[in-house]
Amino acid sequence: MLTELRSNIESIVNDNKVGVDQRLQQICDLLRDKIPYYDWVGFYFRNGNKEELKLGPYAGEPTDHTIIPFGKGICGQVALSNENFVVPDVRAQDNYIACSINVKAEIVVPLFLNGENIGQIDIDSNTPDPFNKDDEEFLEFVNEQVAKIL
Ligand code: SME
């Protein structure tokens, strides 16, 4: 499934007639629709020169957490660590920002542009412990594709 979706991602990214935010929206919608355990899919980007993340396009329930300071929550930690963060059980995390009581697990993968961590893709799952190495590699691929149009 994840392998097959790579060509869909490339098609979306390469569709220059569509605006960048709209293409990011299409990616969020595609991933949420096609991958059963991806219940919320969104991009966060660094907010100008501030030490905080700002929510970009997303698919799923609206969240109050449209601004996340660096260091706060899983997302804020990834802004500083530059590393993928896979959370099999969100209840086991002290530094976690809950968006919905239904969320059981989360994965956040940083997005690099010219080697700089400028944002991330964030997935919430209502299924416990659903993510593995294939998800990490797939989301790294998504972010590499997205970086081409930023
Ligand atoms: N759970 C995230 C906050 C963002 S929501 O998942 C959309 C965190 O702990 O950073």
CSV table of C-alpha atoms and ligand atoms in Angstrom, one decimal:
chain,number,residue,atom,x,y,z
A,1,MET,CA,0.0,0.0,0.0
A,2,LEU,CA,2.7,2.5,1.1
A,3,THR,CA,4.8,1.6,-1.9
A,4,GLU,CA,1.9,2.0,-4.4
A,5,LEU,CA,1.1,5.5,-2.9
A,6,ARG,CA,4.5,6.8,-3.8
A,7,SER,CA,3.6,7.3,-7.5
A,8,ASN,CA,0.4,9.2,-6.4
A,9,ILE,CA,2.5,11.5,-4.2
A,10,GLU,CA,4.8,12.2,-7.2
A,11,SER,CA,1.9,13.0,-9.4
A,12,ILE,CA,0.4,15.4,-6.9
A,13,VAL,CA,3.8,17.1,-6.3
A,14,ASN,CA,4.5,17.5,-10.0
A,15,ASP,CA,1.2,19.1,-10.9
A,16,ASN,CA,2.5,22.6,-11.3
A,17,LYS,CA,-0.9,24.0,-12.2
A,18,VAL,CA,-2.1,23.5,-8.7
A,19,GLY,CA,-0.9,25.8,-5.8
A,20,VAL,CA,1.6,24.5,-3.3
A,21,ASP,CA,-0.8,24.6,-0.3
A,22,GLN,CA,-3.5,22.9,-2.4
A,23,ARG,CA,-1.0,20.1,-3.3
A,24,LEU,CA,-0.1,19.6,0.3
A,25,GLN,CA,-3.8,19.4,1.1
A,26,GLN,CA,-4.2,16.7,-1.6
A,27,ILE,CA,-1.4,14.7,0.0
A,28,CYS,CA,-3.0,15.0,3.5
A,29,ASP,CA,-6.4,13.9,2.0
A,30,LEU,CA,-4.8,11.0,0.1
A,31,LEU,CA,-2.9,9.6,3.0
A,32,ARG,CA,-5.9,9.9,5.4
A,33,ASP,CA,-8.3,8.3,2.8
A,34,LYS,CA,-6.0,5.4,1.7
A,35,ILE,CA,-4.2,4.4,4.9
A,36,PRO,CA,-6.7,3.0,7.4
A,37,TYR,CA,-4.6,3.7,10.5
A,38,TYR,CA,-3.8,7.4,9.5
A,39,ASP,CA,-6.6,9.2,11.2
A,40,TRP,CA,-5.2,12.7,11.2
A,41,VAL,CA,-2.5,13.9,8.8
A,42,GLY,CA,-1.0,17.4,8.8
A,43,PHE,CA,2.0,19.5,8.0
A,44,TYR,CA,3.5,21.9,10.5
A,45,PHE,CA,6.1,24.5,9.4
A,46,ARG,CA,8.5,26.8,11.3
A,47,ASN,CA,6.6,30.1,11.8
A,48,GLY,CA,9.0,32.7,10.2
A,49,ASN,CA,12.0,33.2,12.5
A,50,LYS,CA,10.0,32.3,15.6
A,51,GLU,CA,10.9,29.3,17.8
A,52,GLU,CA,7.5,27.8,17.0
A,53,LEU,CA,5.6,25.6,14.6
A,54,LYS,CA,2.5,26.7,12.7
A,55,LEU,CA,-0.1,24.3,11.3
A,56,GLY,CA,-0.3,24.1,7.6
A,57,PRO,CA,-2.6,21.9,5.5
A,58,TYR,CA,-4.1,19.0,7.3
A,59,ALA,CA,-6.9,16.3,7.0
A,60,GLY,CA,-8.9,15.2,9.9
A,61,GLU,CA,-10.6,16.8,12.9
A,62,PRO,CA,-9.8,20.5,13.5
A,63,THR,CA,-7.2,21.0,16.2
A,64,ASP,CA,-6.7,23.9,18.7
A,65,HIS,CA,-2.9,23.4,18.4
A,66,THR,CA,-2.3,25.6,15.4
A,67,ILE,CA,0.9,27.0,17.1
A,68,ILE,CA,3.3,24.7,18.9
A,69,PRO,CA,6.4,26.2,20.6
A,70,PHE,CA,9.7,24.4,19.9
A,71,GLY,CA,10.3,21.8,22.6
A,72,LYS,CA,6.6,21.3,23.4
A,73,GLY,CA,4.8,18.1,22.6
A,74,ILE,CA,6.0,15.5,20.1
A,75,CYS,CA,6.0,18.0,17.3
A,76,GLY,CA,8.0,20.6,19.2
A,77,GLN,CA,10.6,18.0,20.2
A,78,VAL,CA,11.1,17.0,16.6
A,79,ALA,CA,11.6,20.7,15.7
A,80,LEU,CA,14.7,20.5,17.9
A,81,SER,CA,15.9,16.9,17.5
A,82,ASN,CA,15.8,16.7,13.7
A,83,GLU,CA,14.9,13.0,14.2
A,84,ASN,CA,11.8,10.9,13.4
A,85,PHE,CA,9.7,10.4,16.5
A,86,VAL,CA,7.5,7.3,16.6
A,87,VAL,CA,5.1,7.0,19.6
A,88,PRO,CA,3.4,3.6,19.9
A,89,ASP,CA,1.4,4.7,22.9
A,90,VAL,CA,0.8,8.4,23.5
A,91,ARG,CA,-0.2,7.8,27.2
A,92,ALA,CA,3.4,6.8,27.9
A,93,GLN,CA,4.7,10.3,26.9
A,94,ASP,CA,5.0,13.1,29.4
A,95,ASN,CA,5.7,15.8,26.8
A,96,TYR,CA,2.7,15.2,24.6
A,97,ILE,CA,-0.1,17.6,23.5
A,98,ALA,CA,-3.4,15.7,23.2
A,99,CYS,CA,-5.5,16.8,20.2
A,100,SER,CA,-8.2,14.2,20.6
A,101,ILE,CA,-9.1,11.6,23.2
A,102,ASN,CA,-9.3,9.0,20.4
A,103,VAL,CA,-5.6,9.2,19.5
A,104,LYS,CA,-3.5,6.2,20.6
A,105,ALA,CA,-0.3,6.7,18.6
A,106,GLU,CA,1.6,9.3,16.7
A,107,ILE,CA,4.5,9.6,14.2
A,108,VAL,CA,6.3,12.8,13.3
A,109,VAL,CA,8.9,13.0,10.6
A,110,PRO,CA,11.0,16.2,10.0
A,111,LEU,CA,11.0,17.9,6.7
A,112,PHE,CA,14.4,19.2,5.5
A,113,LEU,CA,15.0,21.9,2.9
A,114,ASN,CA,18.7,22.3,1.9
A,115,GLY,CA,19.6,20.4,5.1
A,116,GLU,CA,17.5,22.6,7.4
A,117,ASN,CA,14.6,21.3,9.5
A,118,ILE,CA,11.8,23.6,8.3
A,119,GLY,CA,8.8,21.6,9.3
A,120,GLN,CA,7.3,18.1,9.6
A,121,ILE,CA,4.6,15.8,8.7
A,122,ASP,CA,2.5,14.6,11.7
A,123,ILE,CA,0.2,11.5,11.7
A,124,ASP,CA,-2.1,10.6,14.6
A,125,SER,CA,-3.6,7.1,14.8
A,126,ASN,CA,-6.6,5.8,16.7
A,127,THR,CA,-5.0,2.4,16.5
A,128,PRO,CA,-2.5,1.4,19.1
A,129,ASP,CA,1.1,0.9,18.0
A,130,PRO,CA,0.4,0.9,14.2
A,131,PHE,CA,3.7,2.4,12.8
A,132,ASN,CA,6.8,0.7,11.7
A,133,LYS,CA,10.0,1.3,9.6
A,134,ASP,CA,7.9,1.3,6.4
A,135,ASP,CA,5.9,4.3,7.6
A,136,GLU,CA,9.1,6.1,8.5
A,137,GLU,CA,10.6,5.5,5.1
A,138,PHE,CA,7.4,6.4,3.3
A,139,LEU,CA,6.9,9.6,5.2
A,140,GLU,CA,10.6,10.5,4.6
A,141,PHE,CA,9.9,10.0,0.9
A,142,VAL,CA,6.8,12.2,1.1
A,143,ASN,CA,8.8,15.0,2.8
A,144,GLU,CA,11.6,14.8,0.2
A,145,GLN,CA,9.0,15.2,-2.6
A,146,VAL,CA,7.3,18.1,-0.8
A,147,ALA,CA,10.7,19.8,-0.3
A,148,LYS,CA,11.0,20.0,-4.1
A,149,ILE,CA,8.1,22.5,-4.3
A,150,LEU,CA,8.9,24.6,-1.2
B,1,SME,N1,0.2,15.5,19.4
B,1,SME,C1,1.0,16.6,18.9
B,1,SME,C2,0.3,17.9,18.8
B,1,SME,C3,-0.3,18.0,17.4
B,1,SME,S1,-1.7,17.1,17.2
B,1,SME,O1,-1.3,15.7,17.1
B,1,SME,C4,-2.4,17.5,15.7
B,1,SME,C5,2.2,16.8,19.9
B,1,SME,O2,2.3,16.2,20.9
B,1,SME,O3,3.1,17.6,19.5
